[in-house]
Coordinates of C-alpha atoms in Angstrom, one line a residue:
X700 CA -29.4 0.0 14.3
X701 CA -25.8 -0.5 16.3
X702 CA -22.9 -0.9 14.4
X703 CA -19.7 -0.4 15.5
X704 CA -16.9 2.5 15.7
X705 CA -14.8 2.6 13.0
X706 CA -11.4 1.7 14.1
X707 CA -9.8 4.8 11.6
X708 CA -12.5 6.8 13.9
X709 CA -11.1 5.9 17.4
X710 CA -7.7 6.4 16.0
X711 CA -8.6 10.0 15.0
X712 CA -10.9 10.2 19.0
X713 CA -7.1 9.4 20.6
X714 CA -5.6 11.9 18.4
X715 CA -7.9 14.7 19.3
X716 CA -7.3 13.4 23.1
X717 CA -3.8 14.3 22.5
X718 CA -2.2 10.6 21.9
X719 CA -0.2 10.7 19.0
X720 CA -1.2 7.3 17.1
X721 CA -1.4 6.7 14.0
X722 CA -1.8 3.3 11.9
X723 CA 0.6 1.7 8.7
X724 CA -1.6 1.6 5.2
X725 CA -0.5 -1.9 3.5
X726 CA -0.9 -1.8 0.2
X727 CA -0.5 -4.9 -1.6
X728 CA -1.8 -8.2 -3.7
X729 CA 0.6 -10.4 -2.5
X730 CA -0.4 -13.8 -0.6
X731 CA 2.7 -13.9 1.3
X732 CA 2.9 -10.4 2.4
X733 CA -0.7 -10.4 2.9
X734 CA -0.5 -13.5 5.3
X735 CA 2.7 -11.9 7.2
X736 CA 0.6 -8.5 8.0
X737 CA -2.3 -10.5 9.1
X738 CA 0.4 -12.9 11.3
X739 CA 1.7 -9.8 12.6
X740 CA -1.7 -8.5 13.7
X741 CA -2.9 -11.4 15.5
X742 CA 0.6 -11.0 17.6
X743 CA 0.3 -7.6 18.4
X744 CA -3.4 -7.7 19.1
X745 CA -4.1 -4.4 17.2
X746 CA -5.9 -3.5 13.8
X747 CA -4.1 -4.0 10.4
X748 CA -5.0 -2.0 7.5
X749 CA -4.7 -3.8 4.2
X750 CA -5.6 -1.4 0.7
X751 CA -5.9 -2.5 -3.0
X752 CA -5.5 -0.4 -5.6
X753 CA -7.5 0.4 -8.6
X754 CA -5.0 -1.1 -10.5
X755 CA -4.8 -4.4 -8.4
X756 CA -8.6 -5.2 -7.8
X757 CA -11.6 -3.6 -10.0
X758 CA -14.8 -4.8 -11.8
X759 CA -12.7 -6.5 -14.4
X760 CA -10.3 -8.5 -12.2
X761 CA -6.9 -5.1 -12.1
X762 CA -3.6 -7.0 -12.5
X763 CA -4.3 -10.0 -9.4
X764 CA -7.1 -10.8 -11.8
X765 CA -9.5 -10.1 -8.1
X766 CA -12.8 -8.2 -8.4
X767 CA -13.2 -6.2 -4.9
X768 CA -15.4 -9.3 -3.6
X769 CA -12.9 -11.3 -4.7
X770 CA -10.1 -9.4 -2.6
X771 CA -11.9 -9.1 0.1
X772 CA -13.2 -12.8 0.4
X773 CA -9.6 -13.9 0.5
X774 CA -8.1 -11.6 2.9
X775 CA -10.6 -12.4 5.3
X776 CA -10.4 -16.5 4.4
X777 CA -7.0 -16.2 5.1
X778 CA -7.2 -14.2 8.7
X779 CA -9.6 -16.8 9.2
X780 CA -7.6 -19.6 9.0
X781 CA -4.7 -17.9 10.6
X782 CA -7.2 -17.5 13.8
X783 CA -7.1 -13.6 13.1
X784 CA -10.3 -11.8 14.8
X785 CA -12.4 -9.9 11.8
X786 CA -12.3 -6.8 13.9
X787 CA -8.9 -6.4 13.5
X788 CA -8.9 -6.7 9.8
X789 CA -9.8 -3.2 7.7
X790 CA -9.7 -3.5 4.2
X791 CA -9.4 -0.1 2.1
X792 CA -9.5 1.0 -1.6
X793 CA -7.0 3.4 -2.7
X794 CA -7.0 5.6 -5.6
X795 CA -10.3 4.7 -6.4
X796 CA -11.6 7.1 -9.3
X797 CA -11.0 7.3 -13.0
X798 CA -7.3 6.3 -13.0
X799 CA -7.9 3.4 -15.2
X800 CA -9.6 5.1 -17.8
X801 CA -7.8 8.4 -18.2
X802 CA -8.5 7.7 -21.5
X803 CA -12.2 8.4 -21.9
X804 CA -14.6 11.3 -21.5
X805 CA -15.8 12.2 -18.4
X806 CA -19.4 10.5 -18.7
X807 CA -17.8 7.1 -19.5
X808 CA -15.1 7.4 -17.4
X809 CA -16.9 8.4 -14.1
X810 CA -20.0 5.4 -15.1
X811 CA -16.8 2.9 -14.4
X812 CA -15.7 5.0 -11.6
X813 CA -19.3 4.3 -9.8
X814 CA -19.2 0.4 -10.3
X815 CA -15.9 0.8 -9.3
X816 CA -16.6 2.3 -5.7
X817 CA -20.0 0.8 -5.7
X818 CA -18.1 -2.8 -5.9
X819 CA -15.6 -1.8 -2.8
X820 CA -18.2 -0.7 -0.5
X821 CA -20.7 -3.6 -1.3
X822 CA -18.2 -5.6 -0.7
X823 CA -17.3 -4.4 2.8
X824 CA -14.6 -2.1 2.1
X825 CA -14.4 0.5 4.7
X826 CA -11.9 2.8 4.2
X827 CA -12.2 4.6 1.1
X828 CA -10.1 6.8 -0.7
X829 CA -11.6 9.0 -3.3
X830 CA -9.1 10.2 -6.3
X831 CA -10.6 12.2 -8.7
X832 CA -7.5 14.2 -9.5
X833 CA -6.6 13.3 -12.4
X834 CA -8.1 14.0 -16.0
X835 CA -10.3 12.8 -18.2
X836 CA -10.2 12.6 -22.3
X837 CA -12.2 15.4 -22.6
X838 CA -11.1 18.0 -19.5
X839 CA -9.7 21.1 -21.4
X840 CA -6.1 22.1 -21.2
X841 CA -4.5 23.2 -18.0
X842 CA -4.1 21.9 -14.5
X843 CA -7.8 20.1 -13.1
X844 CA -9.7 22.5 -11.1
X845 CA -10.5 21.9 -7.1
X846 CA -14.3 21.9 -8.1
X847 CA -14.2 19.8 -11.1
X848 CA -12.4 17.0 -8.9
X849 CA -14.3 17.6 -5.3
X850 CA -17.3 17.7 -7.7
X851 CA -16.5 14.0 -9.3
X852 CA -15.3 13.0 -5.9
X853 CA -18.8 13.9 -4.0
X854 CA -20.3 12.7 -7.1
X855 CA -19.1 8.7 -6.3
X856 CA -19.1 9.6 -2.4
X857 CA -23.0 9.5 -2.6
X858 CA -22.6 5.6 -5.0
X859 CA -20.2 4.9 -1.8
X860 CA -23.2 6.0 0.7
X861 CA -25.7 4.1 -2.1
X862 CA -23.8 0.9 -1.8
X863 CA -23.4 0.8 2.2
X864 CA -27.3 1.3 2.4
X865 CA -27.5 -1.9 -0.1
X866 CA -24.6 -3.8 2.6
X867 CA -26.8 -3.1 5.6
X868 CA -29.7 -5.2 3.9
X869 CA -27.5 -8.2 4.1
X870 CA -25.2 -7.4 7.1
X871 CA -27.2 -5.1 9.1
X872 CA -23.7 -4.6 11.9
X873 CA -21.7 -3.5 8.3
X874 CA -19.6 -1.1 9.5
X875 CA -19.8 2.9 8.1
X876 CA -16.9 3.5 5.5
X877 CA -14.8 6.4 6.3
X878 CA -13.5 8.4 3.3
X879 CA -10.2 9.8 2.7
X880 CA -10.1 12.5 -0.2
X881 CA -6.9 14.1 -2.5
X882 CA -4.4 13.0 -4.4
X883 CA -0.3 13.2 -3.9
X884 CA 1.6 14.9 -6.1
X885 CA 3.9 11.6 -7.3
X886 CA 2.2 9.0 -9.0
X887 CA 1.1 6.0 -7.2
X888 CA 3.8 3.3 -6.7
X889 CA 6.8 5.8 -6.9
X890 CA 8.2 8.5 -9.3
X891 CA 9.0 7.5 -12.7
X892 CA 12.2 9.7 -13.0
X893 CA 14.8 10.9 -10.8
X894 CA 14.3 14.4 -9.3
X895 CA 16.5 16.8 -7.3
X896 CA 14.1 18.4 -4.9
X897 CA 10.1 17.6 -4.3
X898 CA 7.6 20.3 -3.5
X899 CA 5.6 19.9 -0.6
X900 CA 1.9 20.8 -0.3
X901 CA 1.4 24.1 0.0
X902 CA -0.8 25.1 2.9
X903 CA -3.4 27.2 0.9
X904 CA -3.9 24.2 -1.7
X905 CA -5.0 21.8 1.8
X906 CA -7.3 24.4 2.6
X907 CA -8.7 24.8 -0.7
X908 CA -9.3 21.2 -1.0
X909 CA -11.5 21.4 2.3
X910 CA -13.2 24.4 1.7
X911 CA -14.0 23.2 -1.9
X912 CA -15.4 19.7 -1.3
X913 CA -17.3 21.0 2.2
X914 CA -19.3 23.0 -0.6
X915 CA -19.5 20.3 -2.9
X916 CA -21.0 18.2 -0.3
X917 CA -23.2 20.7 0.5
X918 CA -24.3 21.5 -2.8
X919 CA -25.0 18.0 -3.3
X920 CA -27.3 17.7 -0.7
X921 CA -25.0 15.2 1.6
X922 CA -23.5 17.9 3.9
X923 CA -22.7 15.3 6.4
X924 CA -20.7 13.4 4.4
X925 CA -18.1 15.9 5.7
X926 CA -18.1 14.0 9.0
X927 CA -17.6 10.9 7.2
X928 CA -14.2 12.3 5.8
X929 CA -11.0 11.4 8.2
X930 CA -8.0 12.5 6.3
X931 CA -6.9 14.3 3.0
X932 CA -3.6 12.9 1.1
X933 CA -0.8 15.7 0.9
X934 CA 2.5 15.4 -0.3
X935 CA 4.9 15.9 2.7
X936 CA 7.8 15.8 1.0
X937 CA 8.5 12.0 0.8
X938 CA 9.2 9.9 -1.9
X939 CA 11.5 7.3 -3.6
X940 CA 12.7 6.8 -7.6
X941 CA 14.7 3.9 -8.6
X942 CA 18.0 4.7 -6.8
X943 CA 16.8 7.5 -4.7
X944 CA 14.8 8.0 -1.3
X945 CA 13.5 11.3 0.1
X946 CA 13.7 11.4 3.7
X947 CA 11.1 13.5 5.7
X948 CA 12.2 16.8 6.6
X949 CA 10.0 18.5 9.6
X950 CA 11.1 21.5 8.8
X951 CA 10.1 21.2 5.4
X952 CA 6.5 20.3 6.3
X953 CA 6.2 22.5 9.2
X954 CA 3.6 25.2 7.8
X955 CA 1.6 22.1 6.2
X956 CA 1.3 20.8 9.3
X957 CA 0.5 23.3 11.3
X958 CA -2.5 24.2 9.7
X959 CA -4.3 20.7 11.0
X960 CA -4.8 22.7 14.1
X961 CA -7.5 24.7 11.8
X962 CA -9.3 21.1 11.2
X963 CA -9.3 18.9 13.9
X964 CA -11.8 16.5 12.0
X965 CA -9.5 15.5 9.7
X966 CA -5.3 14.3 9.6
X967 CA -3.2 13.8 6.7
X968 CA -2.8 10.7 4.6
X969 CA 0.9 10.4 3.3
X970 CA 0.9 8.4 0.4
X971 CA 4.8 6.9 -0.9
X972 CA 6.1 6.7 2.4
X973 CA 8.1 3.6 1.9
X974 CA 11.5 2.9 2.7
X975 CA 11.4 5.8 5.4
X976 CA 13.5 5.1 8.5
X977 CA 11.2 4.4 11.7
X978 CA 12.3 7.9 12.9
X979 CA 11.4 9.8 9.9
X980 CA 7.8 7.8 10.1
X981 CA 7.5 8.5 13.4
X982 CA 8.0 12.7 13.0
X983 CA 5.4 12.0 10.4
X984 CA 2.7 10.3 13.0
X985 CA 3.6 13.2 15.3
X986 CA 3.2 15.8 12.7
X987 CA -0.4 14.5 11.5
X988 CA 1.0 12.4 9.0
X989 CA -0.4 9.5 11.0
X990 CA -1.9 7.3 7.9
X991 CA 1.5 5.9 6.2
X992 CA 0.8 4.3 3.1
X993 CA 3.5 1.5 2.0
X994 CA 3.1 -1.1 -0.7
X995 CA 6.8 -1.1 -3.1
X996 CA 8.7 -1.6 0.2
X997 CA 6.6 -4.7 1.2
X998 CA 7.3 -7.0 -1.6
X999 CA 11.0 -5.5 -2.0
X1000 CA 11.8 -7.2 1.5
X1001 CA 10.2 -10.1 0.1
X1002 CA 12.1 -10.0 -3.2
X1003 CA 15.3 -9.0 -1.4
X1004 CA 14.5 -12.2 0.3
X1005 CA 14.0 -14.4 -2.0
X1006 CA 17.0 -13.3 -4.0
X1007 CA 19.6 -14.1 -1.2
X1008 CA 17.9 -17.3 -0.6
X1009 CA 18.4 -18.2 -4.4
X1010 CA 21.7 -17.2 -3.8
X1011 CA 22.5 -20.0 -1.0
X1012 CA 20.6 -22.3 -3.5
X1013 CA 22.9 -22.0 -6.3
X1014 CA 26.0 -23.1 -3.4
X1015 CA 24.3 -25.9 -2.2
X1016 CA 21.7 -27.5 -4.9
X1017 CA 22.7 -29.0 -7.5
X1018 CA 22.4 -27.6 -10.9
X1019 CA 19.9 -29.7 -12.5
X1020 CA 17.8 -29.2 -9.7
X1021 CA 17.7 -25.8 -8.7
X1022 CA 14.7 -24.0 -9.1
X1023 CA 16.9 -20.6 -10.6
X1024 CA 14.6 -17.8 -9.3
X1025 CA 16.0 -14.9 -10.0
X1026 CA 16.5 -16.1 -13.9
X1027 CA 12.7 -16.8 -14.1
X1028 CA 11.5 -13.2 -12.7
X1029 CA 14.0 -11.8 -15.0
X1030 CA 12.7 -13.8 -18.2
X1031 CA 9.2 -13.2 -17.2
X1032 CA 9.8 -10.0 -17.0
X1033 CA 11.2 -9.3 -20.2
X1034 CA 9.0 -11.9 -22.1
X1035 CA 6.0 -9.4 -20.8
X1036 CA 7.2 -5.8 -20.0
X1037 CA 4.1 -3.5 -19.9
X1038 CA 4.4 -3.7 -16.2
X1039 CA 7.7 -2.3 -15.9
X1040 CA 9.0 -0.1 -19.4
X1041 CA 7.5 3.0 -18.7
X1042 CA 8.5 3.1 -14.9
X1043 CA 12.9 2.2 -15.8
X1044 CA 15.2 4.5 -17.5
X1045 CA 18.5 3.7 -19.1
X1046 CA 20.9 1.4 -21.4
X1047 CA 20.1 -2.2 -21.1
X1048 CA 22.6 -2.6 -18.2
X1049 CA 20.4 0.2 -16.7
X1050 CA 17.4 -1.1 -16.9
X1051 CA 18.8 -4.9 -16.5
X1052 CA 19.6 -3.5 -12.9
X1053 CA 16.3 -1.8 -12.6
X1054 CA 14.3 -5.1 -13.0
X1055 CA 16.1 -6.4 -10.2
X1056 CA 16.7 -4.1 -7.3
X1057 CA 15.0 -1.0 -8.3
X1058 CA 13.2 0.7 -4.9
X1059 CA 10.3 0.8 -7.4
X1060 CA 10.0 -2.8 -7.1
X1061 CA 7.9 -3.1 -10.8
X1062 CA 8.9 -7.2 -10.0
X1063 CA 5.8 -6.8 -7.4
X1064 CA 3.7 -7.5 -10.9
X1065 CA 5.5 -10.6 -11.4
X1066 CA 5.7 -12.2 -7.9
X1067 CA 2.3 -13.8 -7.6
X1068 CA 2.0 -15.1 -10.9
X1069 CA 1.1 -19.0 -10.2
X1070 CA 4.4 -19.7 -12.6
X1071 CA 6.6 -17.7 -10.3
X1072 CA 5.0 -18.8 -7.0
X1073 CA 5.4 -22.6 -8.2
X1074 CA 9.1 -21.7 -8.5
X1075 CA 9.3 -19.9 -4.8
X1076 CA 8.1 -23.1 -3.7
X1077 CA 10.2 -25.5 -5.5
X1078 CA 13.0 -23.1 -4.0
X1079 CA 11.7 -23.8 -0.2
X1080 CA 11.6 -27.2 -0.9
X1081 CA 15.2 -27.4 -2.2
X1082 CA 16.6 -25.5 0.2
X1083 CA 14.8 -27.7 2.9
X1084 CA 15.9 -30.5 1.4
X1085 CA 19.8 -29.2 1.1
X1086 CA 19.2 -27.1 4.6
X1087 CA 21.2 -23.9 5.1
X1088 CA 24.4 -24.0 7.1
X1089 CA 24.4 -21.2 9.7
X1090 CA 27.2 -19.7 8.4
X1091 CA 26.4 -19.3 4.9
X1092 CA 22.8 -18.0 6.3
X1093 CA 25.4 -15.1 8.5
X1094 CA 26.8 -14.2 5.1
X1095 CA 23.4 -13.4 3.0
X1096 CA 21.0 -13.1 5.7
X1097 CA 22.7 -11.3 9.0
X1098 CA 20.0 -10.1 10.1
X1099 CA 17.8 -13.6 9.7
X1100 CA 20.7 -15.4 11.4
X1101 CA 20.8 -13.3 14.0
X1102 CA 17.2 -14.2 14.9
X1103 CA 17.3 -17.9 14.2
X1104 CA 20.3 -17.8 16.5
X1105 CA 18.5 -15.9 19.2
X1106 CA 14.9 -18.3 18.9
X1107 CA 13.0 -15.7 17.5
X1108 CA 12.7 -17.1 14.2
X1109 CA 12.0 -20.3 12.5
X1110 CA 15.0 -21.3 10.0
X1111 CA 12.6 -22.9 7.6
X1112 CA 13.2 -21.1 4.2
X1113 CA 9.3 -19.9 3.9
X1114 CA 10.1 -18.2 7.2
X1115 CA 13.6 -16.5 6.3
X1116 CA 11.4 -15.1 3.3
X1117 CA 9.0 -13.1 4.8
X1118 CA 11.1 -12.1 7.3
X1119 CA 12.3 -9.4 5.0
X1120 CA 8.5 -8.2 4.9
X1121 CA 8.9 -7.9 8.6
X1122 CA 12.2 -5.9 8.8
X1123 CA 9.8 -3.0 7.1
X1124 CA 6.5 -3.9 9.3
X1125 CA 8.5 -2.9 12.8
X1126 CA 9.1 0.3 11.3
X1127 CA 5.8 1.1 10.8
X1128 CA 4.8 -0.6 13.9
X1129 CA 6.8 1.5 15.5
X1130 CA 5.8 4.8 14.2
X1131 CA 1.9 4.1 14.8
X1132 CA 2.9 3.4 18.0
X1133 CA 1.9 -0.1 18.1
X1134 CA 5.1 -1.4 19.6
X1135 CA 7.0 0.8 22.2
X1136 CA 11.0 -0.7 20.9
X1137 CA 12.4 1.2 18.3
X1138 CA 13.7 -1.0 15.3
X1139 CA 17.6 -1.1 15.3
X1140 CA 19.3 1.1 12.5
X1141 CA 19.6 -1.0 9.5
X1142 CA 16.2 -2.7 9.7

């Protein structure tokens, strides 16, 4: 049985060969931002790696209300009808483990952790990233061992391996998942709280991790599975807060990194790297960093966007028909916090500011609800309908004016909005080396 190379796997054959690639890890829900990455593959001709979380896509729907098949059906419906080949199109699962369900002992928690991986690989997930690092209601007090989680992680590795051997029934070219194992130290989707310094991995705790889940494999009878593992998450000392971003510092990482010279079968999966500058990403692809995971950043372009399209609504629409954007996010937001409390700090002015502009970008939960996406339309259409005058578009869009100018985009409002996804995409682009032109400072 033939099926084809994993595209993570020729990525990691070039990288061995010397040629320092790497590839952007989009993680997002969002239909708009989602349809941008796939436009942007189908330009560039190269793959484009698209993630849900645990918390966006599981058995019982996560927050886009999507079960895995679900997710996956759509993302590939829409590169179909946006003439993008399949073979360009990975689909991954991050965090996938017991994140949801902290709360519950380990039996019951790791039973939904199965279906849960089970449900991503039978869909046709391929790129898989095992989390197991966190605890369960009844681990003991203290910090989680290394065996306890490369034990659980092994443990749904071989419900992965069950699941792809159930996909090759149906689809017999299926594709091998590859696996990507560890945790970051931050939480996923940024820290909660401002900090002063962040730690980065410390060498001996990579190499624990290896050693530790080589045995576990072992142990457990699947000591090939190694070879099926491409990268393990570390925490290179990037991350951003509300109000805050943590560049990359080589320096910093330098004895991390070096130690990838030890394990060549494997690079390193850098998890909150959004809102890096396209040099900083880049050091990171050279370094080994070379799998950039980004999802806040993507629908804050958007967002950012759509806010200084509103903006230009309000000077040209009149009031009784505008379609007032930014005051439905903000009472959708407040009507329905859960997404978005825990994560902001402050006195109401605080946290007033923090719904709208914080890096955090909690409004990604509110974006795609059908209420809000009726009233992104209704903006498009307003503002097509009252067009934008090119010099109002120089004041709250430069950078989008600059490009409608120069024929290199389309001034139709839909088009000016996810622009501000693709001011983040060249950086990335960039960095994996998937375009050669280096994004000018302040894109």
């Amino acid at each position: 049985m033939m099926t084809t190379k994993h595209p993570l796997q020729i990525m990691m054959d070039q990288r061995r060969a010397g040629i320092k690639c790497g590839i952007p890890s989009y993680c997002t829900g969002n239909e708009m931002v989602i349809e941008l990455l796939l436009r942007r593959a189908k330009l560039l001709d190269t793959p484009v790696l698209i993630e849900a979380t645990a918390n966006q896509s599981n058995q019982f729907g996560g927050y886009t209300g999507l079960k895995p098949k679900d997710y996956y059906n759509k993302v590939l419906d829409m590169a179909q009808k946006l003439g993008v080949p399949e073979h360009l199109v990975i689909l991954g699962g991050d965090h996938l483990g017991p994140l949801t369900w902290q709360d519950k002992p380990e039996a019951e928690a790791m039973a939904l952790s199965e279906e849960l991986v089970y449900q991503y690989v039978r869909a046709g997930f391929t790129k898989i990233h095992l989390d197991t690092s966190m605890k369960v209601a009844d681990d003991p007090e203290g910090l989680l061992s290394t065996e306890t989680i490369a034990r659980r992680g092994v443990q749904l590795y071989k419900v992965c391996m069950k699941a792809y051997a159930d996909l090759l029934q149906e689809k017999p070219t299926a594709m091998r998942p590859v696996f990507i194992i560890g945790s970051e130290v931050p939480i996923p989707g940024g820290a909660q709280e401002a900090e002063d310094t962040l730690a980065v991995t410390k060498p001996e705790a990579f190499e624990d991790t290896v050693r530790t889940y080589k045995r576990m494999f072992a142990e457990a009878g699947v000591a090939e599975g190694w070879k099926d593992v491409i990268a393990v998450v570390v925490q290179p000392g990037v991350e951003f807060g509300d109000d805050q971003v943590f560049l990359y510092d080589r320096q910093a990482a330098s004895d991390l990194c070096a130690k990838l010279e030890d394990y060549p079968e494997v690079v390193f999966e850098g998890h909150s790297t959004d809102y890096q500058t396209a040099d900083c990403l880049r050091k990171m692809v050279e370094d080994g960093i070379c799998i950039l995971k980004v999802g806040p950043a993507l629908t804050y372009g958007l967002r950012e966007a759509l806010f200084s399209l509103s903006l230009m609504e309000k000077e040209l629409v009149p009031a009784e028909e505008q379609a007032y954007l930014i005051e439905a996010l903000e009472h959708s937001m407040i009507d329905n916090p859960n997404n978005w409390q825990k994560h902001y700090h402050g006195n109401l002015k605080q946290l007033a500011l923090a719904r709208k502009y914080s890096f955090s970008d909690r409004v990604r939960y509110y974006i795609g609800d059908p209420k809000i996406t009726a009233i992104i339309e209704k903006l498009f259409d307003n503002l097509r309908r009252y067009p934008i005058p090119a010099n109002m578009l120089h004041q709250y869009m430069p950078v989008q004016y600059a490009a409608v100018r120069n024929g290199t985009l389309d001034s139709d409002p839909r088009e000016l909005a996810l622009d501000g996804v693709t001011q983040f995409a060249y950086d990335y682009e960039y960095a994996a080396g998937q375009t050669t032109v280096a994004p000018a400072v302040g894109q």
